[in-house]
Coordinates of C-alpha atoms and ligand atoms in Angstrom, one line a residue:
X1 CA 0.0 0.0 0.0
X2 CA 0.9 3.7 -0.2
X3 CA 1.1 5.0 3.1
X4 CA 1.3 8.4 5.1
X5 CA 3.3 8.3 8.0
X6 CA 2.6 11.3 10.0
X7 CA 5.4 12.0 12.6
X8 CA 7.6 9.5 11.0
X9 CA 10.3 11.6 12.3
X10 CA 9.9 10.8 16.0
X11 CA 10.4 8.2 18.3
X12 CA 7.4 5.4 17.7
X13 CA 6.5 6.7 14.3
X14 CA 10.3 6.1 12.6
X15 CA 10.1 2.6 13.8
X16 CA 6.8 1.9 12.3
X17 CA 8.0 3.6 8.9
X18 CA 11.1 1.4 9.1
X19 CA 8.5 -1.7 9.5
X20 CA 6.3 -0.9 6.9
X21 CA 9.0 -0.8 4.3
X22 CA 10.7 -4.2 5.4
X23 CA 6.9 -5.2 5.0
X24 CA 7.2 -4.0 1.4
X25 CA 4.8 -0.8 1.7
X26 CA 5.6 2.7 -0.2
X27 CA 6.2 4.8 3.0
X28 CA 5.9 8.9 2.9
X29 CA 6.4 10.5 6.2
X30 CA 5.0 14.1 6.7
X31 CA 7.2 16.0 9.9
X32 CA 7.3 19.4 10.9
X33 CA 10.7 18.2 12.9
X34 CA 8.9 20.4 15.8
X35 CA 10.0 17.4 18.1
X36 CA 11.3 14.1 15.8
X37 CA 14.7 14.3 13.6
X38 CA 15.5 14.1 10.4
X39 CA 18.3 11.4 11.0
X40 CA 15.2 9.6 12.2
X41 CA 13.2 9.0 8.9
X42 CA 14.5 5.9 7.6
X43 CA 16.2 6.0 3.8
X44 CA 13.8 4.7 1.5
X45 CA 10.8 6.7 2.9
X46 CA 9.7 10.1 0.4
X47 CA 10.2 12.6 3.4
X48 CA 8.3 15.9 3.5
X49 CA 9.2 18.6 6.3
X50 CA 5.6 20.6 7.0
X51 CA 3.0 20.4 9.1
X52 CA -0.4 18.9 8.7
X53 CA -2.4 21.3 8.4
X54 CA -0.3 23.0 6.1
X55 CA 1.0 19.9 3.5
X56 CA -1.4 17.2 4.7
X57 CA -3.7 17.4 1.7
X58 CA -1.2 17.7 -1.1
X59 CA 0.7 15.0 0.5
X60 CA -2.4 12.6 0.0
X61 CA -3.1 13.9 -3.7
X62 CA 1.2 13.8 -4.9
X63 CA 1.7 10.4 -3.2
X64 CA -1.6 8.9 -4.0
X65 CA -2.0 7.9 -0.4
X66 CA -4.1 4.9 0.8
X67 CA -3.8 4.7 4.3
X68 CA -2.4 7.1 7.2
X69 CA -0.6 6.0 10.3
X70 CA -1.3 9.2 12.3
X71 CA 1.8 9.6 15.3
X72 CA 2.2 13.0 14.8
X73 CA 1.2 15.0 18.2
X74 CA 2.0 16.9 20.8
X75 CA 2.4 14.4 23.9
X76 CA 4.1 16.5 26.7
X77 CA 1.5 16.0 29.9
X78 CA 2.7 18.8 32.4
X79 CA 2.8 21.4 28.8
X80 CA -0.8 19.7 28.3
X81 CA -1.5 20.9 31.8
X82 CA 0.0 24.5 31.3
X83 CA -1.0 25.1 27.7
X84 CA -4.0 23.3 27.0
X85 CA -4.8 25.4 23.7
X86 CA -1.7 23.9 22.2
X87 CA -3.0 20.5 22.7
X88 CA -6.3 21.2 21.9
X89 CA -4.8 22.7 18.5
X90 CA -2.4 21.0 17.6
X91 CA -3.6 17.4 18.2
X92 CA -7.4 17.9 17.9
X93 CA -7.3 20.7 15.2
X94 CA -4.5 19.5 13.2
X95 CA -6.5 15.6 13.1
X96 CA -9.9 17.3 12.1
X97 CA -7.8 19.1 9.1
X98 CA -6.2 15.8 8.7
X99 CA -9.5 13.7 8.3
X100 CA -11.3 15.9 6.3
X101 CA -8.0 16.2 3.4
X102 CA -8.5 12.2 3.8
X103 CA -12.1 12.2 2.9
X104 CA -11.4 15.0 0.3
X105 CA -9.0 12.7 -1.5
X106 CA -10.9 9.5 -1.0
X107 CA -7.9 7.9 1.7
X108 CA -9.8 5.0 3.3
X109 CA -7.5 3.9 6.3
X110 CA -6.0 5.7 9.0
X111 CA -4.2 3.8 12.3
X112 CA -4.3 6.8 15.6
X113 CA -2.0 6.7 18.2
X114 CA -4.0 6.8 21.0
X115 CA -2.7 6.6 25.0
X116 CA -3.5 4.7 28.4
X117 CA -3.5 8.4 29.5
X118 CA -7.6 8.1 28.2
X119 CA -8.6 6.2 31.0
X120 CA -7.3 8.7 33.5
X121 CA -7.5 6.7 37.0
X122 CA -8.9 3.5 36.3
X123 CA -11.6 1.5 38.5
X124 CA -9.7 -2.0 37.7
X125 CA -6.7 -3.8 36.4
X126 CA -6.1 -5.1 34.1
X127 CA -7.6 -2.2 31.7
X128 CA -9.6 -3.4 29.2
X129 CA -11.2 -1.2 26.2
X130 CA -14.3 -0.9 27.6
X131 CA -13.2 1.0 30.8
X132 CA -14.4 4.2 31.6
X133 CA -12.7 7.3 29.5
X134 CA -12.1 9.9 32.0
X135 CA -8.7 11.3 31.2
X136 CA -6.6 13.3 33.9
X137 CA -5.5 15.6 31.9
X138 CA -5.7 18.2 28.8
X139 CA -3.2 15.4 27.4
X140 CA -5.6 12.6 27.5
X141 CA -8.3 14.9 27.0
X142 CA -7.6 15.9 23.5
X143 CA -6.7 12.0 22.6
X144 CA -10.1 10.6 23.6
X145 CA -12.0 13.6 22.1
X146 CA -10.2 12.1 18.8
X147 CA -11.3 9.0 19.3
X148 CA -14.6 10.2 19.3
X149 CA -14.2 11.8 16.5
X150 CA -12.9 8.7 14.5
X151 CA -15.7 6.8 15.8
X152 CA -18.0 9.5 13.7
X153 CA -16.0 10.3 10.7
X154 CA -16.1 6.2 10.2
X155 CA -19.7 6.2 10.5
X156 CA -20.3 8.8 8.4
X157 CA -17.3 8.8 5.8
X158 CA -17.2 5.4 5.4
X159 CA -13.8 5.4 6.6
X160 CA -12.0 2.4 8.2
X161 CA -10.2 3.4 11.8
X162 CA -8.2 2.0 14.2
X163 CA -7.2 3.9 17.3
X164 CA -4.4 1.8 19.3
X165 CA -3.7 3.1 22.8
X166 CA -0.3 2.6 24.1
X167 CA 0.8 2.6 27.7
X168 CA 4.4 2.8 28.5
X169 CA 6.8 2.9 25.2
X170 CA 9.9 2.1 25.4
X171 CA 12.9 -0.1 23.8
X172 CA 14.7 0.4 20.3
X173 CA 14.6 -0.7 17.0
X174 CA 17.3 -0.8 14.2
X175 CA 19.3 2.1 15.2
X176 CA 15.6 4.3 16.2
X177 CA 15.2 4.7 19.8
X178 CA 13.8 7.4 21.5
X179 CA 15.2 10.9 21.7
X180 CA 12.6 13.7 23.3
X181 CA 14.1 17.3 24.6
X182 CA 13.1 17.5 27.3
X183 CA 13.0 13.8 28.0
X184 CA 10.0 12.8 30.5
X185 CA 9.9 9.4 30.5
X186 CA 11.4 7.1 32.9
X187 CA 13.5 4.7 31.4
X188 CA 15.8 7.2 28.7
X189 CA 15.8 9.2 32.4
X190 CA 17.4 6.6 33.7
X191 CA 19.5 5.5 31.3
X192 CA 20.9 9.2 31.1
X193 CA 22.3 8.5 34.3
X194 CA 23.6 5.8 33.6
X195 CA 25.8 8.2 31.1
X196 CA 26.8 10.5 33.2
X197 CA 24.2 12.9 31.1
X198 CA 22.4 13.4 34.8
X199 CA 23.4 12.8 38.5
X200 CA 20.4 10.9 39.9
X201 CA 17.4 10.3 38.9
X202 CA 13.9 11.5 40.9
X203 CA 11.2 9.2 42.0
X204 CA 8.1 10.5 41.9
X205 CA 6.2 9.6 45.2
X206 CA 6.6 6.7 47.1
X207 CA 3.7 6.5 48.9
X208 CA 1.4 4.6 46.6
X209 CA -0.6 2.0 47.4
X210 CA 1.7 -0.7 45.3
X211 CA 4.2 -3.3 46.2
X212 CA 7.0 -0.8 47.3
X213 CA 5.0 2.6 47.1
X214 CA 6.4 3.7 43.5
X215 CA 4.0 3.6 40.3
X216 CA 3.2 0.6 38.3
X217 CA 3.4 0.6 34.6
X218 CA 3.4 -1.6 31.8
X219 CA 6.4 -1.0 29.6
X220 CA 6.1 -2.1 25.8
X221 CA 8.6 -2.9 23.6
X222 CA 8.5 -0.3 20.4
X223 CA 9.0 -2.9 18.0
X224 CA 6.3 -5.1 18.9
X225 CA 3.7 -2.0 19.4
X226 CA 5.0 -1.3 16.0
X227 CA 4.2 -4.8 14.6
X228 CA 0.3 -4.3 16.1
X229 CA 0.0 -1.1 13.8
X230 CA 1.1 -3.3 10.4
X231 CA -1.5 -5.8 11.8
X232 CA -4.1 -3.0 12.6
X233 CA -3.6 -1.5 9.0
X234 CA -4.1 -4.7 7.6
X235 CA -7.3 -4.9 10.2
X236 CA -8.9 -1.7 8.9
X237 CA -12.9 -2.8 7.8
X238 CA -15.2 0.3 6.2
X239 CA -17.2 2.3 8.2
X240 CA -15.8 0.5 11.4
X241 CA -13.7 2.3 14.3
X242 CA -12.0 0.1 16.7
X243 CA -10.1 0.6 19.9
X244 CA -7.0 -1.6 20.9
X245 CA -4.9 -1.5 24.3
X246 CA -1.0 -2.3 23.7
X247 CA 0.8 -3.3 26.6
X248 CA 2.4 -6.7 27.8
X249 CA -0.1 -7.2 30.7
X250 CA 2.3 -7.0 33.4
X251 CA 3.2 -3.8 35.5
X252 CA 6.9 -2.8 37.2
X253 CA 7.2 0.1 39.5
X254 CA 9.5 2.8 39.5
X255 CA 11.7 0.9 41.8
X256 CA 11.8 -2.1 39.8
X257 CA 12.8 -0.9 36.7
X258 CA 15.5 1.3 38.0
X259 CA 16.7 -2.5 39.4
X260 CA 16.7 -3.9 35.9
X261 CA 18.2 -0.8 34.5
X262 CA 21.3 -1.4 36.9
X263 CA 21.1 -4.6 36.1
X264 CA 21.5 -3.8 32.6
X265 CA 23.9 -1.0 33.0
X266 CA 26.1 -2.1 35.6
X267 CA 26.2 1.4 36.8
X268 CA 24.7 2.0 40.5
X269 CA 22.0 4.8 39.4
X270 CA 21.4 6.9 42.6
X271 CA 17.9 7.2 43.2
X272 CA 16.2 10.4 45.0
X273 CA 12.8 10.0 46.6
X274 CA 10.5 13.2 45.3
X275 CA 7.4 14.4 45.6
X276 CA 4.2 12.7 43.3
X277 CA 3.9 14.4 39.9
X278 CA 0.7 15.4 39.3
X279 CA -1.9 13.8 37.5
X280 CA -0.2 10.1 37.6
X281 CA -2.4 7.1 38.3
X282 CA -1.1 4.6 40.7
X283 CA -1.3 1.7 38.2
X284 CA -2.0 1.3 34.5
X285 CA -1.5 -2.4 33.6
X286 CA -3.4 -3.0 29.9
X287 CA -5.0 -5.8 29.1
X288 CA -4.3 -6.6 25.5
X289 CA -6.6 -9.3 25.1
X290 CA -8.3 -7.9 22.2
X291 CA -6.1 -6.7 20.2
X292 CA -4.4 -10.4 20.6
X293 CA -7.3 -11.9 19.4
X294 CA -8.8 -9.8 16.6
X295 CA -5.8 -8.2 15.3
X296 CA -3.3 -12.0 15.8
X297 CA -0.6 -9.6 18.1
X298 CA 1.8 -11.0 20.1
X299 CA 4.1 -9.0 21.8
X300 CA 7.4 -10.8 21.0
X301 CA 10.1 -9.1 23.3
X302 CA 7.8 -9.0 26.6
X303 CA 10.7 -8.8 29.2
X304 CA 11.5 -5.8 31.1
X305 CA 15.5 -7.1 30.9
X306 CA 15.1 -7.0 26.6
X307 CA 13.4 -4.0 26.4
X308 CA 16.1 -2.0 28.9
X309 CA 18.9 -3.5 26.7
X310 CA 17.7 -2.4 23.7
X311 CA 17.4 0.7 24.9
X312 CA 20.7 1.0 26.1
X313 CA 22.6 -0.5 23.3
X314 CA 20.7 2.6 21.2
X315 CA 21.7 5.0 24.1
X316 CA 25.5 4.2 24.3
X317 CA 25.6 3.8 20.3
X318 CA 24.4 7.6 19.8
X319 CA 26.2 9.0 22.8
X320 CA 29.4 7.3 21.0
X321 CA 28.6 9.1 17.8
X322 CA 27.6 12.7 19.3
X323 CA 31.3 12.3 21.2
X324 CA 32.6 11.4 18.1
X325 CA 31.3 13.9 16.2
X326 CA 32.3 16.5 19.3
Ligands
NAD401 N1 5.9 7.5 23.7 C1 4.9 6.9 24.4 O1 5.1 6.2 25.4 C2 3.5 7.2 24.0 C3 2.5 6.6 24.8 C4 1.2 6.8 24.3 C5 0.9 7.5 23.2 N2 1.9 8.0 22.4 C6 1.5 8.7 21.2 O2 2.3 8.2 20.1 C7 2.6 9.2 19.2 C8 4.1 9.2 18.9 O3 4.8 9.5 20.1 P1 6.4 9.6 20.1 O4 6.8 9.3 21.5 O5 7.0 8.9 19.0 O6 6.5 11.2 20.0 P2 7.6 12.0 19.2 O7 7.5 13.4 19.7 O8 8.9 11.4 19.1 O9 7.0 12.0 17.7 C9 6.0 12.9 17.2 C10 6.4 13.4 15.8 O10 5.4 14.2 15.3 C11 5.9 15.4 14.7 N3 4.8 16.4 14.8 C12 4.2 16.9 15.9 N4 3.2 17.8 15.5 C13 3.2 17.8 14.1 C14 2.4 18.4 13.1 N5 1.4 19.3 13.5 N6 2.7 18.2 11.8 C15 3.7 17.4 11.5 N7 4.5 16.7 12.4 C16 4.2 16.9 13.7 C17 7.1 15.7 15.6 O11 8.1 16.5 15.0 C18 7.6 14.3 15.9 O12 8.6 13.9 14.9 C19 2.0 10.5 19.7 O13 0.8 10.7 19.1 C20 1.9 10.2 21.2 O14 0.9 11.0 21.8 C21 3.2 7.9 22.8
GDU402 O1 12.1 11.1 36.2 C1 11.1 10.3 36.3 C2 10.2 10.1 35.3 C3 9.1 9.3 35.5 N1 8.9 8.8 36.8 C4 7.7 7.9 37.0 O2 7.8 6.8 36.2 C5 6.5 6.4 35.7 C6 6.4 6.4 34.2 O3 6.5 7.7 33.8 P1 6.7 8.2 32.3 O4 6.7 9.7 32.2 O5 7.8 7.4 31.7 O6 5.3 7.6 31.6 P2 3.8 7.9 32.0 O7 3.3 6.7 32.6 O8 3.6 9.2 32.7 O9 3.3 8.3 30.5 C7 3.0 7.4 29.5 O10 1.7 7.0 29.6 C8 0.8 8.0 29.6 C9 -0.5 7.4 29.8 O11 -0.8 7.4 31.1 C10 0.9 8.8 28.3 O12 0.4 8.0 27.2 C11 2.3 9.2 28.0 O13 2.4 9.6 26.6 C12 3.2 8.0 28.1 O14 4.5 8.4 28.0 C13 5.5 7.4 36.4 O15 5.0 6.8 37.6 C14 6.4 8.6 36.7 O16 6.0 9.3 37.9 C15 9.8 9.0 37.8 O17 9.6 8.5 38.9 N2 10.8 9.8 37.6

């Protein structure tokens, strides 16, 4: 197929790119570079720098697109918190414009990157899809509102959706791994000290009610979230939007995965107790079930230990090449 990959320049949306040409698809990524890399976009895609709203449309006419894997986003949650406009914009606006240039042009497939962060505090875990949606914050807020509007725009447009809603990314692919500035999440955090890049790393609150107070997540490997969305594109069905949780099942907390990532490291990774940051759930475990049985996915790298080291090895490879290159 002809696809769009929007945000193909970032972290989850290169990987996917890389994927879907190894799968044999025509790959063109559309990237404003506003937070992904250039470097990033693997060699065989047609790259265009811009932003949706501004090149979506003639992208889909030029490259006689068929299907859209839709990454691009702004997913900072404290900036969601202190700018909500921005979100509101530039995830909710810029899908509307992107939807309506597919319909224009006849595209019939779009994959969303969705997010745990939907569900807000959850009742139960496991989290299945049918949970309550009460996002915690502007963040999560502007992600479900899109899911909505898939739900719609299938209905009415006849087009085929399928929103996948990731919990906790992380891991590398082929020389991609992840790269945000500022970096937020936990695991390139800690890795960073392991590389000198930072002193110690913060835990946030350690007075939840979990095994050893920290925050329980469930930690995906990139490359097998990536190999649902190949599945889910495949998956797509007329006039139908569905919803998929990607996760392994299985939560760590804080504390844990600092453990594997010394484990991993062999570096001793001081660890300062902070205060919670606001807006994070105790525990967000998914459970995948659906997507393993109506989309065939199963996670191939599941363990904490793989997913760390492949991280790493990507860490220590491009900190080698930055010295290098002074
Ligand atoms: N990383 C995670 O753990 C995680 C978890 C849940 C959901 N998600 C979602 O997955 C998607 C990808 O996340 P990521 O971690 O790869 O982020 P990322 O910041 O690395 O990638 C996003 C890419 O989109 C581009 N972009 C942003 N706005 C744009 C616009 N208006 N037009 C064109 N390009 C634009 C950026 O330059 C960047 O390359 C996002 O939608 C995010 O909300 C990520
Ligand atoms: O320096 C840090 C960074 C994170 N944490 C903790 O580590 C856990 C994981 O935090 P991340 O920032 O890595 O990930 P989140 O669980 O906050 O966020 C992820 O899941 C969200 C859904 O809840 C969104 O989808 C978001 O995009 C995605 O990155 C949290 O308990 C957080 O408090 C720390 O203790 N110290």
């Amino acid at each position: 197929m002809r696809v769009l990959v929007t945000g193909g320049a970032g972290y989850i949306g290169s990987v996917v790119a890389a994927q879907l040409l190894e799968a044999g698809h025509e790959v063109s990524v559309l990237d404003d570079l506003s937070t992904g890399h250039r470097e990033a976009v693997p060699e065989n895609c047609r790259f265009v720098e811009g932003g949706i709203r501004e090149r979506a449309s003639e992208v889909l006419a030029d490259h006689r697109i068929e299907a859209v894997l839709h990454f691009a986003a702004r997913s900072v949650v404290p900036e969601s918190v202190s700018h909500p406009e921005r979100y509101w914009d530039g995830n909710v606006g810029c899908t509307l414009a992107l939807l309506d240039a597919m319909r224009v042009h006849g595209v019939g497939r779009i994959v969303f990157s969705s997010t745990a962060a939907v569900y807000g505090e959850p009742e139960s875990s496991p989290i299945p899809e049918d949970a309550a949606v009460r996002p915690g914050n502007p963040y999560g807020a502007t992600k479900a509102a899109i899911d909505t509007a898939l739900t719609e725009f299938a209905r009415l447009h006849g087009i085929g959706a399928v929103s996948l809603r990731y919990f906790n990314v992380a891991g590398a692919y082929e020389g991609l791994g992840e790269r945000h500035a500022p970096e937020t999440h936990l695991i390139p955090i800690v890795l960073q000290v392991a590389l000198g890049l930072r002193e110690s790393v913060s835990v946030y609150g350690e007075d939840y009610p979990t095994a050893d107070g920290t925050c329980v997540r469930d930690y995906i490997h990139v490359a097998d979230l990536a190999e649902a969305h190949l599945l889910a594109l495949a998956s797509c069905r007329s006039g139908e939007h569905r919803v998929f949780n990607l996760g392994n099942g299985t939560g760590f907390t804080v504390r844990q995965v600092i453990d594997v990532c010394r484990e991993v490291t062999g570096h001793p990774i001081p660890a300062v107790a902070a205060d919670r940051r606001p807006g994070d759930p105790a525990v967000l475990v998914a459970s995948s079930r659906s997507a393993q049985r109506d989309l065939g996915w199963t996670p191939r790298r599941p363990e904490l230990r793989r997913i760390v080291a492949d991280a790493w090895d990507f860490h220590t490879r491009t900190r080698a090449a930055e010295t290098a290159a002074g």
